[in-house]
PDB file of C-alpha atoms in Angstrom:
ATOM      1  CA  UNK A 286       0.000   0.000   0.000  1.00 46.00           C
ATOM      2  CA  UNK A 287       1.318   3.140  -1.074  1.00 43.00           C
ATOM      3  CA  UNK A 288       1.359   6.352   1.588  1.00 44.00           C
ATOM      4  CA  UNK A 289      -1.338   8.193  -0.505  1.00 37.00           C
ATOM      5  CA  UNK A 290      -3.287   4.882  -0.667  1.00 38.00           C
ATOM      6  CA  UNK A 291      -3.058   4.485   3.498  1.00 40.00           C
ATOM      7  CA  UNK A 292      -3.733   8.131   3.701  1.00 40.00           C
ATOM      8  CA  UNK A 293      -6.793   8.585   1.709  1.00 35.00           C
ATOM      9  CA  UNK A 294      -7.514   5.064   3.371  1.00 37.00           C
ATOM     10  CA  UNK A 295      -7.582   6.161   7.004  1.00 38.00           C
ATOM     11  CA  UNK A 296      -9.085   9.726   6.107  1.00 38.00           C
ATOM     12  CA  UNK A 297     -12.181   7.909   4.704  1.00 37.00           C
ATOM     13  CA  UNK A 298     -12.765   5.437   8.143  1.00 35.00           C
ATOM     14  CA  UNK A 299     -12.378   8.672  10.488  1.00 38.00           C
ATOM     15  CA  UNK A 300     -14.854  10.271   8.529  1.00 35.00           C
ATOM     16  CA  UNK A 301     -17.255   7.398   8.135  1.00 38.00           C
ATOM     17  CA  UNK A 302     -16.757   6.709  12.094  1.00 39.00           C
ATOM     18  CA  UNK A 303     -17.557   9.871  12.984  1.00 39.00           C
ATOM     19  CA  UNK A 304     -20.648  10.381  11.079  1.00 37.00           C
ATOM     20  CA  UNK A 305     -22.068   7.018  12.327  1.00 38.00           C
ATOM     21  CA  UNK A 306     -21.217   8.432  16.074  1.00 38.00           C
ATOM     22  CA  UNK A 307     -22.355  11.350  15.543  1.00 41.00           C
ATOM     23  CA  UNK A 308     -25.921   9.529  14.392  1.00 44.00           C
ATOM     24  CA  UNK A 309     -25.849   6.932  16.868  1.00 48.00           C
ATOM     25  CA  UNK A 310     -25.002   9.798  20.115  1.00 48.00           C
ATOM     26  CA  UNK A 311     -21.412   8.604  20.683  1.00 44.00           C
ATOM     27  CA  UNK A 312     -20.007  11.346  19.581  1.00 40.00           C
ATOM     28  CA  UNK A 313     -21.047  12.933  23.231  1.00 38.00           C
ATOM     29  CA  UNK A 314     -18.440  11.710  26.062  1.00 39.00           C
ATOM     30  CA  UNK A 315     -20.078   9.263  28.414  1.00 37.00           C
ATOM     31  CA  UNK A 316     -20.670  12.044  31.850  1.00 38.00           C
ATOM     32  CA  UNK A 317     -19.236  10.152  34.968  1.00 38.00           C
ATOM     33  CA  UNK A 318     -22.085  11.539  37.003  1.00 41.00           C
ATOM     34  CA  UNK A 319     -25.288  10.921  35.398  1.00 39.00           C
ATOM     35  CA  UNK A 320     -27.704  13.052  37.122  1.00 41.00           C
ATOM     36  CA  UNK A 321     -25.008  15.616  35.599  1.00 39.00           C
ATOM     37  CA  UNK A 322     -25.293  13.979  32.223  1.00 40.00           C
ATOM     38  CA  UNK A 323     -26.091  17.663  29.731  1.00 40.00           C
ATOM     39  CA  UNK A 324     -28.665  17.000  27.544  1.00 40.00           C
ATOM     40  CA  UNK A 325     -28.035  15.973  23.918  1.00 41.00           C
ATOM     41  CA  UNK A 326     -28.572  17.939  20.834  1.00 43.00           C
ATOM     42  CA  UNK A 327     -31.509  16.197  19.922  1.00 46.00           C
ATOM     43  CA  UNK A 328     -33.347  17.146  23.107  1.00 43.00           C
ATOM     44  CA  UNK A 329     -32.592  20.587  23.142  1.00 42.00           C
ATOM     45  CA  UNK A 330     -36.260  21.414  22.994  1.00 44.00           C
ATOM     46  CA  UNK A 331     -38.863  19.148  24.254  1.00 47.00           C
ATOM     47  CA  UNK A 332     -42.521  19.116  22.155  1.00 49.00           C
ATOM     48  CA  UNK A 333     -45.422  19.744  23.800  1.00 51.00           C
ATOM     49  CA  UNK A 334     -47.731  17.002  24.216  1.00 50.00           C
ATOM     50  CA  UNK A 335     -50.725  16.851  21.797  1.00 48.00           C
ATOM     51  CA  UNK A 336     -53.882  18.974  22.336  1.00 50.00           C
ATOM     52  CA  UNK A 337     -55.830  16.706  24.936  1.00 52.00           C
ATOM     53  CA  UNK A 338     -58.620  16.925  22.847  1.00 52.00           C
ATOM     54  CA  UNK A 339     -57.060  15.335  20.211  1.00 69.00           C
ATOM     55  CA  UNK A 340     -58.160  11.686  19.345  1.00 84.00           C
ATOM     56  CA  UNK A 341     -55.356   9.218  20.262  1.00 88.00           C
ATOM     57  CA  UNK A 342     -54.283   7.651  17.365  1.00 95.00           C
ATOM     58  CA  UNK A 343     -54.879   3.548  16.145  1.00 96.00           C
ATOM     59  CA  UNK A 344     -52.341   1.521  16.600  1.00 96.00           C
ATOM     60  CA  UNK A 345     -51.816   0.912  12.881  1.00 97.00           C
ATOM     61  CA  UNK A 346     -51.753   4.835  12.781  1.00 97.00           C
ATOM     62  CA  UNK A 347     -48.544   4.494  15.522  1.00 98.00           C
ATOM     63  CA  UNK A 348     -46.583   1.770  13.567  1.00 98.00           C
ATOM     64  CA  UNK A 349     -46.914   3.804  10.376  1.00 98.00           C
ATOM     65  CA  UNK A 350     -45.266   6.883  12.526  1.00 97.00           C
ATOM     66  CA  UNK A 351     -43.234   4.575  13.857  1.00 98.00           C
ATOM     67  CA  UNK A 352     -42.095   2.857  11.145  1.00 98.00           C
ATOM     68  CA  UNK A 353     -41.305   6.041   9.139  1.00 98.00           C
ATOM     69  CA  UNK A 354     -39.309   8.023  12.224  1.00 98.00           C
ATOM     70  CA  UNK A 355     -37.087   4.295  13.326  1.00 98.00           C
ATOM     71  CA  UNK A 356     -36.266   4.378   9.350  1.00 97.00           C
ATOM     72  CA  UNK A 357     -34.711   8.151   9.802  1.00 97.00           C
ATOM     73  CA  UNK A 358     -33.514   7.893  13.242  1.00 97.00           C
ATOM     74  CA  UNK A 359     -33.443   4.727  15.009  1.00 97.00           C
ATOM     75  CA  UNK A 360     -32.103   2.145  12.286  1.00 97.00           C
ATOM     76  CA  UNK A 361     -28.648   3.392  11.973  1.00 96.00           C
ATOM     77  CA  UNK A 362     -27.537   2.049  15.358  1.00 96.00           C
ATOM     78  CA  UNK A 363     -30.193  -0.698  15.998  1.00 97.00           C
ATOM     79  CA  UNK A 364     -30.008  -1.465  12.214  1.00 97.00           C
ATOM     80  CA  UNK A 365     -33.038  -1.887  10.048  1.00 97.00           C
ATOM     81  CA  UNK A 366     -33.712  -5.239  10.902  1.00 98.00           C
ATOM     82  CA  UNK A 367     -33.597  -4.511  14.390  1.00 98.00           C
ATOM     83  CA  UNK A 368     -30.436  -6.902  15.329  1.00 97.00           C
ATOM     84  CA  UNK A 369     -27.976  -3.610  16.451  1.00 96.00           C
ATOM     85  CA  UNK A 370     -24.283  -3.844  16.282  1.00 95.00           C
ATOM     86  CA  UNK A 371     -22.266  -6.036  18.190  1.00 93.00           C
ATOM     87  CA  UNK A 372     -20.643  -4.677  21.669  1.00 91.00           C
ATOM     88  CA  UNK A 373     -21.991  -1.257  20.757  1.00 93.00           C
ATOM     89  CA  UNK A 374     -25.568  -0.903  19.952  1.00 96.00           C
ATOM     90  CA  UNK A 375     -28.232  -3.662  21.564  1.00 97.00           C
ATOM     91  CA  UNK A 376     -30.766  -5.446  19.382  1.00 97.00           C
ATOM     92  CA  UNK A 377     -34.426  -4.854  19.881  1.00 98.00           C
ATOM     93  CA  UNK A 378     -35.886  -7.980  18.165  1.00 97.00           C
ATOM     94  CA  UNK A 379     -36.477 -10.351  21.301  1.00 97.00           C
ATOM     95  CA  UNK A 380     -34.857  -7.207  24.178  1.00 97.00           C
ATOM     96  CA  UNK A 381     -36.373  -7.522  27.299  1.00 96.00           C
ATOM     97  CA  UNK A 382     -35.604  -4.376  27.979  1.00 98.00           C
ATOM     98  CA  UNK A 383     -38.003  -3.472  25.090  1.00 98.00           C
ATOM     99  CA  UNK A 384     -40.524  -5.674  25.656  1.00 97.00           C
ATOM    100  CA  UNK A 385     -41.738  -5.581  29.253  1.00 96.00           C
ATOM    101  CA  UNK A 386     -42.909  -2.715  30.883  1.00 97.00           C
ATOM    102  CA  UNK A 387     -43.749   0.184  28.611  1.00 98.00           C
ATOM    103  CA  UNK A 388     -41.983   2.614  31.175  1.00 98.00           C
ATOM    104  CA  UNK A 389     -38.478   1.078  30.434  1.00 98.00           C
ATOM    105  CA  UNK A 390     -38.520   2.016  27.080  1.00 98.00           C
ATOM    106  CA  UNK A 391     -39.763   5.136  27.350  1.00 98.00           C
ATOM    107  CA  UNK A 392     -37.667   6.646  29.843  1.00 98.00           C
ATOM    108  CA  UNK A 393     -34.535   5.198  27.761  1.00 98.00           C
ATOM    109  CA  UNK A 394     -36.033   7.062  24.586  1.00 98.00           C
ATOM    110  CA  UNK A 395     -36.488  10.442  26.388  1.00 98.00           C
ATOM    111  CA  UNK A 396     -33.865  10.066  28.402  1.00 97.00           C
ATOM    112  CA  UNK A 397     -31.158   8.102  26.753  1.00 97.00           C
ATOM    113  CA  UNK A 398     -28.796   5.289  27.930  1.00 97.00           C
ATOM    114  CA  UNK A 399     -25.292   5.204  28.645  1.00 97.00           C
ATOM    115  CA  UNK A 400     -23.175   2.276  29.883  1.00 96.00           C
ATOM    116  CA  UNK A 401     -23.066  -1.211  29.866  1.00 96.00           C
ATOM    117  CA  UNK A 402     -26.237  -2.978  29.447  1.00 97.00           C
ATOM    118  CA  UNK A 403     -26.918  -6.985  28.847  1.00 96.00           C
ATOM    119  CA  UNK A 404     -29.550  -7.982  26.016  1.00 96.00           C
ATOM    120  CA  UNK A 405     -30.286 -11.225  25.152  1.00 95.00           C
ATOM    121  CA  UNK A 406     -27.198 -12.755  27.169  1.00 95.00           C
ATOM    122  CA  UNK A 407     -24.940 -10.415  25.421  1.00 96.00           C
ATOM    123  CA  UNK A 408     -23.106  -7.289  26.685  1.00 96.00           C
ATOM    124  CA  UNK A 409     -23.082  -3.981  24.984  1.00 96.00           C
ATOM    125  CA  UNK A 410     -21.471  -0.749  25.926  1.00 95.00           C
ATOM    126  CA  UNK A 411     -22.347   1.962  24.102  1.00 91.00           C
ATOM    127  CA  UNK A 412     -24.855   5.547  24.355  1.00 95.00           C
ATOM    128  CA  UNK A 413     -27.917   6.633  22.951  1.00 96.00           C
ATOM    129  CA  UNK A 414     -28.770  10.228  23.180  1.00 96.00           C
ATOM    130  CA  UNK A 415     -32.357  11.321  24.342  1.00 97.00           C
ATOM    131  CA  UNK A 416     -34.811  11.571  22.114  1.00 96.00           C
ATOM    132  CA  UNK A 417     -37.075  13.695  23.978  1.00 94.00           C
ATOM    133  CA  UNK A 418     -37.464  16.777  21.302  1.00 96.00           C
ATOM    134  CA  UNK A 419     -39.655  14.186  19.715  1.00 97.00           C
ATOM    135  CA  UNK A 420     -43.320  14.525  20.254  1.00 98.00           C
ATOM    136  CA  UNK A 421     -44.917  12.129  22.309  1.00 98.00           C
ATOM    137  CA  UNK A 422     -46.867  10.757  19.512  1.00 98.00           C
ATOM    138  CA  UNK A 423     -43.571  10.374  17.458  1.00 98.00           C
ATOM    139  CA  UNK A 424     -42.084   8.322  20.595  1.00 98.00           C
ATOM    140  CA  UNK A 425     -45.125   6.239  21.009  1.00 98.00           C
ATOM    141  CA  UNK A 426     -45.197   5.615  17.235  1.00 98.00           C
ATOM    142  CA  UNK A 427     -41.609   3.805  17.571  1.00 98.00           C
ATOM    143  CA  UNK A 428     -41.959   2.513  20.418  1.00 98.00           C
ATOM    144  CA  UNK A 429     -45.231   0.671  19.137  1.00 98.00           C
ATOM    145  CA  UNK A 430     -43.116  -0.622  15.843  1.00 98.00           C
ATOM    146  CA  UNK A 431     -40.967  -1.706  17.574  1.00 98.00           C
ATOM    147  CA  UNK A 432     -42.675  -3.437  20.239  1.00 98.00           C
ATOM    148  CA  UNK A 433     -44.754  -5.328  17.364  1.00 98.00           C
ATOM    149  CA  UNK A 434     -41.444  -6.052  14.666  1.00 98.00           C
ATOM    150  CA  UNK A 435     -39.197  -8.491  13.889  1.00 98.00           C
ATOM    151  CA  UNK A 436     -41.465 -11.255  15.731  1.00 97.00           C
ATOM    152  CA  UNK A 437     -42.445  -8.952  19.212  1.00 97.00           C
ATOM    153  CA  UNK A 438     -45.784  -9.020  20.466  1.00 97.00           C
ATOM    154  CA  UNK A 439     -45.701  -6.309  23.175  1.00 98.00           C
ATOM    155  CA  UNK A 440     -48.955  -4.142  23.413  1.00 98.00           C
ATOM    156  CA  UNK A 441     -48.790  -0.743  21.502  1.00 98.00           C
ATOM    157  CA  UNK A 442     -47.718   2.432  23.467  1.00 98.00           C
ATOM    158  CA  UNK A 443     -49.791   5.436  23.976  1.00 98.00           C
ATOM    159  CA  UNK A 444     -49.033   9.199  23.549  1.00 98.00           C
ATOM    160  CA  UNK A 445     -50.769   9.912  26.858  1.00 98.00           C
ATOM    161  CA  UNK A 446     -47.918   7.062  28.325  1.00 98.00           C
ATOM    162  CA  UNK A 447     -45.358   8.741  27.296  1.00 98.00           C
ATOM    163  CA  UNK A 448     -46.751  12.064  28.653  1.00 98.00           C
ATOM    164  CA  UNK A 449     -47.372  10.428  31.923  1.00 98.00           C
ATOM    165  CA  UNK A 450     -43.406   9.309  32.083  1.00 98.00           C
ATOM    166  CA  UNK A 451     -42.200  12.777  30.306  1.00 97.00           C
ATOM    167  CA  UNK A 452     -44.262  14.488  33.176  1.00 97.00           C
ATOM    168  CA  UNK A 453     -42.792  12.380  35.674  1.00 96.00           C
ATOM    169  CA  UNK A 454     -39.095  12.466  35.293  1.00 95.00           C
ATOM    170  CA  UNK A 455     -39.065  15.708  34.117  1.00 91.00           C
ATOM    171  CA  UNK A 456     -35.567  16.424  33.258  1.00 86.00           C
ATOM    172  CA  UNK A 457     -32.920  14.008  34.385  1.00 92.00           C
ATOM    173  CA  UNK A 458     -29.869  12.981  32.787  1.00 94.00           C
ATOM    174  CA  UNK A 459     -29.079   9.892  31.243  1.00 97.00           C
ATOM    175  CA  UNK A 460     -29.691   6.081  32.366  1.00 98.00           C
ATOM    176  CA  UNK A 461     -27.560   3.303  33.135  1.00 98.00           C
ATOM    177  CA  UNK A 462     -29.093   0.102  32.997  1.00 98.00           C
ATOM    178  CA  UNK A 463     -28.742  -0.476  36.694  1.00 97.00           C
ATOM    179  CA  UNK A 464     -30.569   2.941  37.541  1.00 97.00           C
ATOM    180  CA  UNK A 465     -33.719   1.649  34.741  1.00 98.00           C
ATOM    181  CA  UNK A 466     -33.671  -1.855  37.219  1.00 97.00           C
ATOM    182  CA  UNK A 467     -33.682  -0.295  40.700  1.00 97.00           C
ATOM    183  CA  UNK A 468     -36.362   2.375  39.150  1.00 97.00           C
ATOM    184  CA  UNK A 469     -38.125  -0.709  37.094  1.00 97.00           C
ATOM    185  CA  UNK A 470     -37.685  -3.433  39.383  1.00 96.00           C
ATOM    186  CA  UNK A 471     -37.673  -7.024  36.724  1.00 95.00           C
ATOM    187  CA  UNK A 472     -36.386  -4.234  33.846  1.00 96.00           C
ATOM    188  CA  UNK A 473     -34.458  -6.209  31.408  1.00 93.00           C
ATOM    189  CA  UNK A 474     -35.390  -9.443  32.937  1.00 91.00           C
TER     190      UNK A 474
END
């Protein structure tokens, strides 16, 4: 390999690493503290919550949401067939995490995750950014998709759930898996 070659070589991996960081959240440094954890670009501004007199929407009206916003944000880590990538980014086909209680998932998706988590007897170590400057509709769509792809049967998520956990937590910093299981006792179990 010539210099040039290893050159051009290793300037086109640092770029395509960082933009698939910068997509999946790592580009943020994992906070030591996180109740100190600053919030991530993506949830600079939270949405409001829809009109209360707004009908709540079917649940093949939140896959189709769902479907469309995993496709633009959710699939580049956790990969379109929902399998993630190895040591970095869980899978969600078959996640208990995912699957039980509707609370879990939530409060990763608005607040994010960082640190070492087990899925389906395999360890993983990377972060996802909060996604709370999505609507709660928006979150609810995903979360029902996913809750109902790649062979789950979990039951669909609400917008007012995702209020109710929004409301809740109000603003926090990021999880770590052990925080979600002494919050969610049986979380990931």
């Amino acid at each position: 390999m010539t210099r040039l070659t290893r050159s051009v070589t290793t300037a086109a991996l640092a770029v395509t690493s960082a933009l698939v960081l910068a997509a999946c959240g790592g580009d943020k440094g994992a906070p030591a503290d996180s109740a100190a954890a600053p919030a991530a670009e993506p949830a600079a501004a939270p949405a409001a919550a829809a009109p209360a007199a707004a009908a709540a929407p079917s649940t093949e009206q939140l896959v189709a949401i769902g479907k469309e916003k995993y496709g633009q944000i959710c699939a580049t880590c956790h990969q379109q067939n929902g399998q993630g990538l190895e040591g970095n980014f869980p899978p969600l086909a078959g996640s208990t995490w995912l699957l039980g209680n509707a609370e879990v998932p939530i409060s990763i998706v608005l607040n994010g995750l960082q640190g070492e988590i087990e899925v389906n007897g395999k360890k993983y170590n990377g972060i996802m950014s909060p996604w709370n400057s999505l609507s709660d509709e928006e979150i609810a769509g995903v979360l029902t998709y996913v809750r109902q792809e790649w062979g789950n049967a979990a039951p669909p998520v609400l917008p007012a759930d995702v209020n109710a956990v929004r409301t809740r937590l109000g603003e926090r910093g990021m999880w770590t898996a052990e925080e979600l299981k002494k919050t969610y006792p049986g979380a990931g179990t």
